[in-house]
XYZ file of C-alpha atoms in Angstrom:
703
model
C 0.000 0.000 0.000
C 1.262 3.469 -0.826
C 1.689 5.802 2.093
C -1.022 8.432 2.165
C -3.275 6.679 -0.336
C -5.708 4.994 2.043
C -8.688 6.802 3.517
C -11.398 5.697 5.860
C -15.018 5.943 4.845
C -18.493 4.634 5.391
C -21.043 3.494 2.819
C -24.601 3.455 4.103
C -28.197 3.010 2.997
C -30.203 6.192 3.483
C -33.951 6.174 4.053
C -36.001 7.951 1.424
C -37.458 10.294 4.024
C -34.130 12.132 4.275
C -34.571 13.606 0.811
C -38.096 13.588 -0.480
C -37.513 15.542 -3.675
C -37.066 13.527 -6.872
C -33.633 14.595 -8.040
C -31.581 14.117 -11.154
C -28.119 15.691 -11.125
C -26.443 18.124 -8.776
C -23.007 19.154 -7.520
C -22.769 21.214 -4.365
C -19.926 22.774 -2.390
C -20.904 23.789 1.125
C -19.246 24.976 4.306
C -19.568 23.134 7.601
C -22.351 25.554 8.554
C -24.357 24.512 5.444
C -23.560 27.762 3.623
C -23.674 27.207 -0.134
C -20.319 28.026 -1.738
C -21.236 26.760 -5.209
C -23.938 24.703 -6.846
C -24.677 23.220 -10.229
C -27.972 21.523 -11.004
C -29.601 20.202 -14.127
C -33.049 21.606 -15.061
C -34.959 18.672 -13.533
C -33.219 19.064 -10.180
C -33.865 22.801 -10.141
C -37.503 22.363 -11.133
C -38.117 19.803 -8.418
C -36.543 21.992 -5.751
C -38.676 24.925 -6.835
C -41.785 22.755 -6.749
C -40.931 21.526 -3.267
C -39.881 24.802 -1.670
C -41.690 27.245 -3.931
C -40.263 29.600 -6.488
C -39.030 33.050 -5.493
C -41.954 35.387 -4.887
C -40.202 38.610 -5.802
C -38.512 39.292 -9.090
C -34.752 39.610 -8.753
C -34.604 37.381 -5.687
C -34.256 34.087 -7.581
C -30.620 33.386 -6.753
C -30.835 33.840 -2.947
C -34.126 31.929 -2.827
C -32.685 28.990 -4.735
C -29.572 29.026 -2.533
C -31.795 28.908 0.538
C -33.740 25.979 -0.897
C -30.591 23.987 -1.658
C -29.125 24.813 1.736
C -32.338 23.632 3.420
C -32.388 20.458 1.331
C -28.804 19.440 2.080
C -28.503 20.798 5.631
C -29.351 17.449 7.306
C -26.661 15.678 5.276
C -24.051 18.374 5.966
C -24.812 18.405 9.694
C -24.724 14.609 9.759
C -21.279 14.624 8.128
C -19.969 17.154 10.664
C -21.353 15.040 13.511
C -19.728 11.897 12.094
C -16.341 13.619 11.957
C -16.640 15.145 15.437
C -17.957 12.024 17.199
C -16.411 9.149 15.248
C -13.515 10.679 13.354
C -15.029 9.195 10.183
C -17.291 10.406 7.407
C -19.658 9.250 4.723
C -18.127 8.578 1.313
C -21.387 7.666 -0.424
C -24.912 6.503 0.159
C -27.861 5.366 -1.939
C -31.472 6.192 -1.150
C -34.309 3.721 -1.541
C -35.312 5.334 -4.817
C -31.761 4.681 -6.129
C -30.412 8.206 -5.953
C -26.640 8.100 -5.460
C -24.850 10.613 -3.245
C -21.048 10.858 -3.208
C -19.408 13.083 -0.615
C -15.855 14.241 -0.039
C -14.505 16.648 2.554
C -11.606 18.873 1.466
C -10.532 20.748 4.612
C -13.672 22.643 5.684
C -15.437 22.412 2.318
C -17.824 19.522 1.699
C -18.403 18.447 -1.913
C -21.631 16.546 -2.635
C -22.463 15.058 -6.048
C -25.892 13.572 -6.733
C -27.323 11.465 -9.541
C -30.897 10.249 -9.787
C -31.265 9.094 -13.396
C -28.863 6.140 -13.333
C -26.491 7.642 -15.897
C -23.650 8.130 -13.415
C -22.231 5.777 -10.819
C -20.161 6.471 -7.735
C -16.921 6.539 -9.727
C -18.336 9.106 -12.161
C -19.599 11.358 -9.374
C -16.325 11.103 -7.462
C -14.416 12.026 -10.626
C -16.685 15.032 -11.154
C -15.952 16.206 -7.601
C -12.194 15.925 -8.061
C -12.303 17.660 -11.452
C -14.280 20.529 -9.932
C -11.664 20.836 -7.193
C -8.901 20.835 -9.828
C -10.550 23.639 -11.820
C -10.955 25.694 -8.628
C -7.254 25.198 -7.850
C -6.308 26.361 -11.345
C -8.502 29.446 -10.897
C -7.621 30.385 -7.287
C -4.218 28.822 -6.638
C -2.888 28.657 -3.084
C -5.925 30.483 -1.756
C -7.513 27.007 -1.814
C -5.137 26.081 1.039
C -7.060 28.437 3.343
C -10.690 27.397 3.806
C -11.615 30.813 5.192
C -10.220 32.697 2.183
C -11.589 30.152 -0.290
C -15.081 30.653 1.133
C -14.735 34.373 0.445
C -13.599 33.722 -3.116
C -16.319 31.189 -3.925
C -19.069 33.227 -2.274
C -18.468 36.947 -2.876
C -20.750 39.260 -0.916
C -21.841 41.020 -4.095
C -24.658 38.855 -5.511
C -23.996 39.898 -9.121
C -20.323 38.993 -8.816
C -21.310 35.706 -7.184
C -23.747 34.934 -9.993
C -21.076 35.570 -12.649
C -18.515 33.412 -10.846
C -20.936 30.530 -10.315
C -22.129 30.676 -13.907
C -18.512 30.497 -15.047
C -17.811 27.487 -12.824
C -21.059 25.851 -13.948
C -20.062 26.390 -17.555
C -16.647 24.804 -16.946
C -18.325 21.776 -15.376
C -20.746 21.493 -18.314
C -17.841 21.738 -20.762
C -15.889 19.013 -18.962
C -18.943 16.732 -18.822
C -19.554 17.168 -22.537
C -15.916 16.452 -23.398
C -15.803 13.361 -21.206
C -18.962 11.993 -22.830
C -17.817 12.638 -26.399
C -14.023 12.985 -26.575
C -11.721 9.986 -26.183
C -8.860 12.108 -24.887
C -10.949 13.218 -21.914
C -12.322 9.718 -21.488
C -8.800 8.383 -20.789
C -7.463 11.778 -19.608
C -4.537 12.121 -21.987
C -3.694 14.640 -24.693
C -4.308 13.739 -28.324
C -2.036 15.214 -30.966
C -2.926 15.733 -34.596
C -1.014 13.113 -36.567
C 0.734 15.053 -39.330
C 4.481 15.028 -38.582
C 5.526 17.490 -41.290
C 2.996 20.185 -40.410
C 3.520 19.667 -36.668
C 7.274 20.086 -37.070
C 6.814 23.255 -39.122
C 4.431 24.738 -36.551
C 6.708 23.943 -33.610
C 9.609 25.579 -35.429
C 7.386 28.582 -36.227
C 6.354 28.958 -32.578
C 9.963 28.756 -31.429
C 11.852 30.830 -33.973
C 9.275 33.431 -34.883
C 6.312 33.798 -32.559
C 7.742 33.309 -29.054
C 11.041 34.953 -29.946
C 9.303 38.070 -31.248
C 6.915 38.268 -28.312
C 9.650 37.916 -25.696
C 11.851 40.526 -27.390
C 9.047 43.098 -27.630
C 8.886 46.105 -25.305
C 5.093 45.716 -25.258
C 5.169 42.558 -23.148
C 5.145 44.600 -19.898
C 7.588 42.328 -18.106
C 5.766 39.111 -18.972
C 7.627 36.222 -20.616
C 5.968 33.655 -22.856
C 6.848 30.241 -21.431
C 4.499 27.987 -23.409
C 2.676 28.394 -26.710
C 0.410 25.820 -28.275
C -2.180 25.537 -31.034
C -5.413 23.626 -30.479
C -7.710 22.271 -33.169
C -10.830 21.597 -31.134
C -9.295 19.576 -28.272
C -6.370 18.158 -30.240
C -2.852 19.521 -30.045
C -1.343 20.634 -33.347
C 1.894 22.059 -31.923
C 3.340 22.745 -28.494
C 6.473 24.734 -27.701
C 8.069 25.519 -24.330
C 10.848 28.071 -23.987
C 14.218 27.112 -22.548
C 13.367 28.841 -19.260
C 10.118 26.912 -18.819
C 9.519 23.766 -16.834
C 7.490 20.895 -18.236
C 3.758 21.589 -18.243
C 2.075 18.631 -16.495
C -0.642 16.741 -18.381
C -3.082 17.557 -15.581
C -2.636 21.298 -16.107
C -2.689 21.016 -19.902
C -5.995 19.135 -19.847
C -7.451 21.753 -17.503
C -6.323 24.531 -19.865
C -7.930 22.740 -22.819
C -11.207 22.653 -20.872
C -10.903 26.390 -20.244
C -10.122 27.084 -23.906
C -13.079 24.985 -25.035
C -15.282 26.773 -22.538
C -14.221 30.164 -23.894
C -14.558 29.183 -27.560
C -16.692 26.030 -27.860
C -16.233 23.854 -30.923
C -19.115 24.071 -33.355
C -19.037 20.443 -34.475
C -21.803 20.666 -37.054
C -20.069 23.360 -39.090
C -16.883 21.353 -39.444
C -18.478 17.959 -40.071
C -17.730 16.503 -43.471
C -18.866 13.570 -45.493
C -17.408 10.066 -45.453
C -15.470 10.762 -48.606
C -13.042 12.848 -46.543
C -11.997 9.967 -44.310
C -9.192 8.470 -46.352
C -7.893 11.770 -47.693
C -7.297 13.163 -44.209
C -6.346 10.136 -42.174
C -2.655 10.750 -42.718
C -2.017 7.141 -41.835
C -0.848 5.845 -45.172
C 1.551 6.812 -47.971
C -1.361 7.660 -50.318
C -2.496 10.661 -48.241
C -2.371 13.986 -50.110
C -4.013 17.318 -49.481
C -4.339 20.408 -51.638
C -5.526 23.466 -49.724
C -8.696 25.038 -51.113
C -10.506 28.286 -50.336
C -12.928 28.217 -47.444
C -16.488 27.203 -48.417
C -18.778 30.178 -48.931
C -21.630 28.708 -46.903
C -19.785 28.943 -43.588
C -20.386 31.551 -40.955
C -16.871 32.798 -41.594
C -17.356 33.094 -45.355
C -16.917 36.841 -45.392
C -14.216 37.018 -42.785
C -11.446 34.923 -41.320
C -12.097 36.362 -37.889
C -13.527 33.824 -35.455
C -17.089 33.955 -34.252
C -16.959 34.558 -30.523
C -19.325 33.117 -27.999
C -20.768 30.534 -30.358
C -22.749 27.772 -28.684
C -21.523 24.212 -29.157
C -23.580 21.854 -31.273
C -23.517 18.436 -29.680
C -23.048 15.272 -31.661
C -25.977 13.407 -30.102
C -29.347 15.107 -30.422
C -31.238 13.244 -27.749
C -33.301 14.872 -24.968
C -30.572 14.722 -22.313
C -27.895 16.249 -24.525
C -30.314 18.854 -25.848
C -31.137 19.761 -22.274
C -27.462 20.175 -21.450
C -27.057 22.370 -24.520
C -30.018 24.509 -23.508
C -28.634 24.912 -20.006
C -25.324 26.089 -21.498
C -27.183 28.741 -23.490
C -28.937 30.061 -20.403
C -25.710 30.598 -18.451
C -25.431 34.084 -19.995
C -21.725 34.406 -19.301
C -20.403 37.433 -21.229
C -18.275 36.542 -24.275
C -14.579 36.469 -23.332
C -12.333 39.319 -24.359
C -9.228 37.741 -25.945
C -7.076 40.732 -24.995
C -7.804 40.192 -21.296
C -5.748 37.283 -19.978
C -7.019 34.834 -17.389
C -4.942 34.302 -14.287
C -4.232 30.582 -13.935
C -2.165 28.727 -11.355
C -0.027 25.869 -12.628
C 2.680 23.541 -11.369
C 6.287 24.565 -11.944
C 9.208 22.170 -11.537
C 12.604 23.789 -11.084
C 15.989 22.563 -9.892
C 15.164 24.120 -6.507
C 12.097 21.925 -6.211
C 8.437 21.525 -7.133
C 6.207 24.587 -6.828
C 2.482 23.928 -7.283
C -0.070 26.606 -8.187
C 2.324 29.237 -9.517
C 0.623 32.243 -11.194
C 0.588 32.519 -14.978
C -1.362 34.559 -17.482
C -3.344 32.591 -20.064
C -4.052 34.254 -23.401
C -6.583 32.330 -25.473
C -6.552 33.823 -28.976
C -9.120 32.402 -31.441
C -7.756 32.016 -34.966
C -10.879 30.575 -36.594
C -13.846 28.718 -35.141
C -12.364 25.501 -33.759
C -8.698 26.618 -33.955
C -7.112 28.483 -31.048
C -3.683 29.809 -30.083
C -2.916 29.652 -26.351
C -0.056 31.560 -24.735
C 1.070 31.008 -21.138
C 3.239 33.745 -19.688
C 5.303 34.106 -16.540
C 4.381 37.254 -14.649
C 7.027 39.525 -13.066
C 5.983 38.783 -9.462
C 6.289 34.979 -9.664
C 9.110 35.053 -7.079
C 6.589 36.243 -4.476
C 4.459 33.138 -5.069
C 7.499 30.872 -4.785
C 8.461 32.465 -1.458
C 4.900 32.143 -0.146
C 4.842 28.453 -1.021
C 8.210 27.853 0.686
C 6.938 29.504 3.872
C 3.603 27.653 3.715
C 5.418 24.344 3.357
C 7.573 25.064 6.394
C 4.599 25.968 8.615
C 2.591 22.993 7.344
C 5.461 20.615 8.189
C 5.825 22.170 11.639
C 2.093 21.928 12.300
C 2.081 18.278 11.226
C 4.951 17.353 13.568
C 3.450 19.248 16.490
C 0.115 17.496 15.876
C 1.943 14.162 16.018
C 3.239 15.009 19.477
C 6.789 15.971 18.522
C 8.224 18.924 20.404
C 11.392 21.001 20.583
C 14.124 20.309 18.016
C 12.298 17.182 16.760
C 9.422 19.366 15.561
C 11.642 21.821 13.686
C 13.390 19.341 11.417
C 13.100 20.095 7.730
C 13.595 20.802 5.033
C 12.638 23.586 5.128
C 12.820 24.289 8.856
C 11.406 27.300 10.659
C 14.980 28.271 11.555
C 15.906 28.209 7.843
C 13.107 30.547 6.834
C 13.161 32.898 9.828
C 15.462 35.486 8.318
C 14.002 34.989 4.840
C 10.494 35.678 6.124
C 11.700 38.810 7.927
C 13.185 40.107 4.665
C 10.051 39.068 2.728
C 7.740 41.038 5.042
C 10.063 44.041 4.948
C 10.064 43.978 1.148
C 6.264 43.954 1.071
C 6.160 47.244 2.933
C 3.955 48.253 5.862
C 1.431 50.254 3.835
C -0.801 47.315 2.926
C -3.255 46.072 5.572
C -2.520 42.443 4.731
C 1.229 43.002 5.172
C 0.672 44.598 8.577
C -1.486 41.674 9.684
C 1.177 39.208 8.573
C 3.819 41.202 10.469
C 1.741 41.141 13.660
C 1.061 37.408 13.531
C 4.702 36.631 12.678
C 5.923 38.765 15.587
C 3.616 36.904 17.976
C 4.767 33.565 16.540
C 8.426 34.468 17.074
C 7.758 35.609 20.635
C 6.160 32.279 21.427
C 8.600 30.045 19.537
C 12.023 31.674 19.828
C 11.952 33.900 22.922
C 13.826 32.468 25.889
C 11.277 31.544 28.539
C 8.474 31.364 25.970
C 6.332 28.283 25.319
C 8.674 27.090 22.566
C 7.803 24.462 20.014
C 4.893 22.472 21.445
C 1.233 21.807 20.690
C 0.247 25.313 21.880
C 1.974 26.658 18.777
C -0.394 24.799 16.403
C -3.021 27.609 16.231
C -0.296 30.090 15.364
C 0.926 27.863 12.550
C -2.616 27.995 11.184
C -2.714 31.790 11.591
C 0.570 32.130 9.706
C -0.686 29.966 6.851
C -3.873 32.039 6.601
C -1.919 35.305 6.529
C 0.494 33.987 3.882
C -2.440 32.870 1.714
C -3.883 36.352 2.216
C -0.709 37.925 0.833
C -0.893 35.518 -2.108
C -4.540 36.480 -2.698
C -3.711 40.170 -2.537
C -0.857 39.824 -5.038
C -2.469 37.533 -7.597
C -6.263 37.501 -7.297
C -7.435 40.960 -6.268
C -7.744 43.406 -9.149
C -5.521 46.328 -8.235
C -7.235 48.697 -10.647
C -5.747 50.898 -13.397
C -2.176 50.399 -12.209
C -2.448 46.709 -13.073
C -3.688 47.198 -16.641
C -0.271 47.567 -18.367
C 0.974 44.365 -16.703
C 0.108 42.145 -19.632
C 0.907 41.696 -23.280
C -0.460 44.733 -25.065
C -3.568 44.224 -27.248
C -1.556 45.165 -30.333
C 1.070 42.530 -29.485
C -1.628 39.911 -29.015
C -3.214 40.877 -32.329
C 0.175 40.607 -34.009
C 0.634 37.088 -32.610
C -2.860 36.142 -33.741
C -2.219 37.460 -37.250
C 1.153 35.720 -37.560
C -0.328 32.303 -36.775
C -3.336 32.940 -39.020
C -1.031 33.713 -41.922
C 0.980 30.571 -41.219
C -2.096 28.309 -41.167
C -4.338 30.093 -43.666
C -3.970 27.399 -46.338
C -4.328 24.606 -43.807
C -7.274 25.645 -41.661
C -9.964 23.661 -43.506
C -7.753 20.612 -43.645
C -7.048 20.881 -39.918
C -10.730 21.086 -39.012
C -11.467 17.934 -41.002
C -8.301 16.257 -39.777
C -9.314 16.825 -36.164
C -12.380 14.673 -36.814
C -10.457 12.049 -38.817
C -7.118 12.108 -37.038
C -6.381 8.437 -37.668
C -8.843 5.828 -38.893
C -9.088 2.075 -38.732
C -8.680 1.753 -42.524
C -4.889 1.466 -42.396
C -5.021 -1.109 -39.576
C -7.641 -3.528 -40.904
C -5.278 -5.326 -43.269
C -2.717 -6.060 -40.538
C -5.283 -6.644 -37.784
C -8.429 -8.273 -39.202
C -11.246 -8.350 -36.683
C -9.939 -5.342 -34.757
C -12.778 -2.847 -34.238
C -11.175 -0.166 -32.088
C -8.173 0.578 -29.871
C -6.824 3.245 -27.530
C -3.120 3.401 -26.699
C -1.811 5.802 -24.052
C 1.741 6.781 -23.166
C 1.296 7.642 -19.505
C 4.867 8.933 -19.223
C 4.107 11.816 -21.588
C 0.333 11.907 -21.095
C -0.415 11.356 -24.802
C -2.846 9.003 -26.495
C -3.552 7.548 -29.939
C -6.934 6.205 -31.029
C -8.960 5.992 -34.240
C -11.594 8.689 -34.503
C -15.063 7.902 -33.199
C -17.418 10.182 -35.106
C -20.972 8.942 -35.098
C -23.069 11.987 -35.868
C -26.097 11.529 -38.089
C -24.309 13.331 -40.926
C -21.201 11.168 -41.007
C -20.284 7.551 -41.474
C -17.214 5.818 -40.066
C -15.805 2.302 -40.144
C -18.142 1.569 -37.242
C -21.115 2.253 -39.453
C -23.795 4.830 -38.828
C -26.512 5.359 -36.250
C -27.384 2.791 -33.555
C -24.577 0.319 -34.333
C -21.854 2.962 -34.081
C -23.361 4.377 -30.900
C -23.565 0.899 -29.422
C -19.847 0.291 -30.044
C -18.975 3.718 -28.658
C -20.894 2.922 -25.460
C -18.966 -0.352 -25.216
C -15.649 1.535 -25.430
C -16.712 3.974 -22.700
C -17.860 1.098 -20.487
C -14.586 -0.755 -21.113
C -12.557 2.192 -19.834
C -14.673 2.371 -16.662
C -14.365 -1.387 -16.116
C -10.594 -1.474 -16.569
C -10.162 1.401 -14.099
C -12.016 -0.589 -11.473
C -9.739 -3.587 -12.087
C -6.637 -1.366 -12.035
C -7.812 0.054 -8.719
C -7.858 -3.515 -7.381
C -4.307 -4.161 -8.596
C -4.873 -5.860 -11.983
C -2.707 -4.719 -14.902
C -4.204 -7.148 -17.461
C -7.906 -7.628 -18.195
C -9.602 -9.735 -20.903
C -13.387 -9.793 -21.203
C -15.839 -11.427 -23.584
C -19.100 -9.533 -23.976
C -21.502 -11.009 -26.508
C -20.029 -10.533 -29.977
C -16.997 -8.613 -28.699
C -13.709 -9.414 -26.988
C -12.058 -6.706 -24.916
C -8.430 -6.497 -23.788
C -6.614 -4.107 -21.478
C -2.890 -4.084 -20.714
C -0.732 -1.830 -18.557
C 3.024 -2.359 -18.764
C 6.377 -0.669 -18.161
C 9.375 -0.220 -20.451
C 12.817 1.276 -20.072
C 14.193 3.960 -22.351
C 15.372 1.418 -24.940
C 11.888 -0.121 -25.263
C 12.677 -3.245 -23.243
C 9.583 -4.469 -21.399
C 10.110 -4.602 -17.639
C 8.546 -7.032 -15.201
C 5.059 -5.937 -14.232
C 5.396 -6.358 -10.490
C 2.544 -5.734 -8.090
C 0.195 -2.836 -8.733
C -0.913 -1.258 -5.437
C -4.527 -1.866 -4.418
C -6.496 1.314 -3.716
C -9.548 1.751 -1.476
C -12.936 2.162 -3.137
C -13.190 5.828 -2.160
C -9.706 6.789 -3.381
C -9.128 9.622 -5.838
C -10.197 8.637 -9.379
C -7.597 6.996 -11.601
C -6.544 9.375 -14.331
C -4.318 12.364 -15.083
C -6.679 15.352 -14.877
C -7.934 15.669 -11.323
C -5.112 13.678 -9.725
C -2.165 12.163 -11.554
C -2.387 8.510 -10.529
C 0.144 7.456 -13.155
C 2.858 9.834 -11.991
C 2.619 8.288 -8.533
C 2.513 4.810 -10.080
C 5.701 5.505 -12.043
C 7.403 6.866 -8.944
C 6.383 3.766 -7.002
C 7.528 1.365 -9.745
C 10.825 3.197 -10.359
C 12.002 2.453 -6.810
C 13.051 -0.996 -8.017
C 14.686 0.382 -11.183
C 17.114 2.977 -9.911
C 19.105 4.704 -12.637
C 16.625 3.732 -15.374
C 14.087 5.894 -17.154
C 10.818 3.989 -16.725
C 7.883 4.520 -19.064
C 4.287 3.378 -18.609
C 1.849 2.419 -21.373
C -1.773 1.325 -21.623
C -3.540 -0.442 -24.493
C -7.268 -1.098 -24.845
C -8.583 -3.117 -27.792
C -11.990 -4.220 -29.044
C -12.120 -7.263 -31.347
C -14.880 -9.300 -32.879
C -15.595 -12.239 -30.615
C -15.133 -14.787 -33.425
C -11.398 -14.051 -33.623
C -9.379 -16.746 -31.770
C -7.928 -15.604 -28.465
C -4.335 -16.357 -29.477
C -4.723 -14.154 -32.581
C -6.154 -11.314 -30.483
C -3.229 -11.447 -28.071
C -0.806 -11.521 -30.998
C -2.561 -8.446 -32.445
C -2.173 -6.622 -29.134
C 1.586 -7.269 -29.014
C 2.104 -6.187 -32.625
C -0.164 -3.161 -32.283
C 1.639 -1.911 -29.183
C 5.004 -1.954 -30.953
C 3.635 -0.464 -34.184
C 1.757 2.475 -32.696
C 4.761 4.297 -31.295
C 6.925 4.029 -34.423
C 8.519 7.441 -35.079
C 7.020 7.612 -38.573
C 3.516 7.455 -37.123
C 3.828 10.184 -34.524
C 4.361 13.935 -34.499
C 7.427 15.413 -32.897
C 7.140 15.531 -29.127
């Protein structure tokens, strides 16, 4: 068992009388006092609550009234959870009511997340994943403020009701976008990045980003002290090119997937406009030597026929026009979030790995520049005050370590061991506070708390390092998070406006990339829907219906396209048959995750006319397959397996590499779907050959 991976929990049966309303889907974040910090509900859930508690009687009071209704509905559950923790030191992880409504709960510090499903479409694993993804998106938006429950409550629930409504609508929209991508996009199903397979064009674009775009931006006087660290081009959710400057650390897959969600939320893909007929499949697959493409002018019947400028704020058209999807689409329309202004960057907080160590939730500016509908340029810049965030994290880590040791009963010198130790950071924190200046209220508060801490910890005759210092560790962490919030989240007004790439510089970057891709844009939009197809694999692997291969070391995946809209036909056919196979693939991924959670790295299943295989294995840098070893068994309520909300595979690689010191260990996954009539030995032979063939250099873009 991995240290820190196990958690206690209780699964119970809940009587129907606890919740009498007939619910469908909901996600709630609440404080311990049952104060609503965020909620998302589908229309049925909202309608039922309004029917039970009554709609708002006065116009303009809808939001507070609905908050009150939700708070009243969930208050017994929230109070019950608090009582469980106080009396038993345990908590609920999930429960099912007699009418088969599933509730999944998770406590993050003082914030309780509750996800509900009443239509049978989502299980406990799905709801738990939704909770963790929501937490991840909040961390990307608010950074280290999430480490202080008191400050996070203020951020999630602003006093101004209009500001609160805008924030919640934005978070609701992000959750809707993620849910749509997970239901329809294979890359978000397996939580790995999919690249467009066109090595020549990818290489040209990477070289263009490096030698022209990023170089020009970073040498411009209009960058206001910001430095472009990462630049990448998205075609829908697929990566055409990605470039990181020499001063940048590697962008983790978890953060990249979160940024793709944000980009898709800002500029949703209009699938229907880019859909093409089946005759385009072979010409754009790029998987065989016969693939050619001659750029043609854009069709005149598109929305962009008279202009190459993107259409902002367009609503996504979903691939499946059934009542549930249509309802989700309608709910997206009613969010009424103002269209994003490309010239205004979003502050995002991402992991940075330097030689000094790992620094999570470091501030960056994200510029999402639409090139055409479905094609987007994303720039991530380092802001001038990043060093402040690094110092805050170093101090937070020191106080967290001290608090942990004091809570464990260690005292004196045993409690101050590091790294970093309180003694190590004492002088650094003094200099840090002095550099902030006494004029700011937050700086003065930090100075006062730090002075009191030093008097108690370091003064001769004082209490010293014992359990009585624990509250002051908490106070110091809160004050440090407050400084972080003041520096990176609070709008400082007109003085802060120049601290970003100028609008003219952003427009220049946008124009440069548009000129580079002008002759390719229509090809790219089609290619994103026909990235690779099964056509080129059928001859070598007869009976193979579908596969997904993931390199978990790099967080990249390869899979044939699954496009089953009413307007298109794929190798899977059209209509019900194609949808049936797609549902089988989605179910296979869920099933294999459950087996992986129980420690199985190989799964073979026969289901009617189909035969499913799943393999997880390790290789060294030369491609030599290493012994599988034991995969750790995780508890049922553990964080969901994946790379978006919590990078399970990074921890798995770290765990496995302990027995392979000095070697670079890589991790791969392969899922296949075959016709059931194919002999088992042939299927296994296919899997071995397919695994070695997929990662041939000729078949992949430059990394």
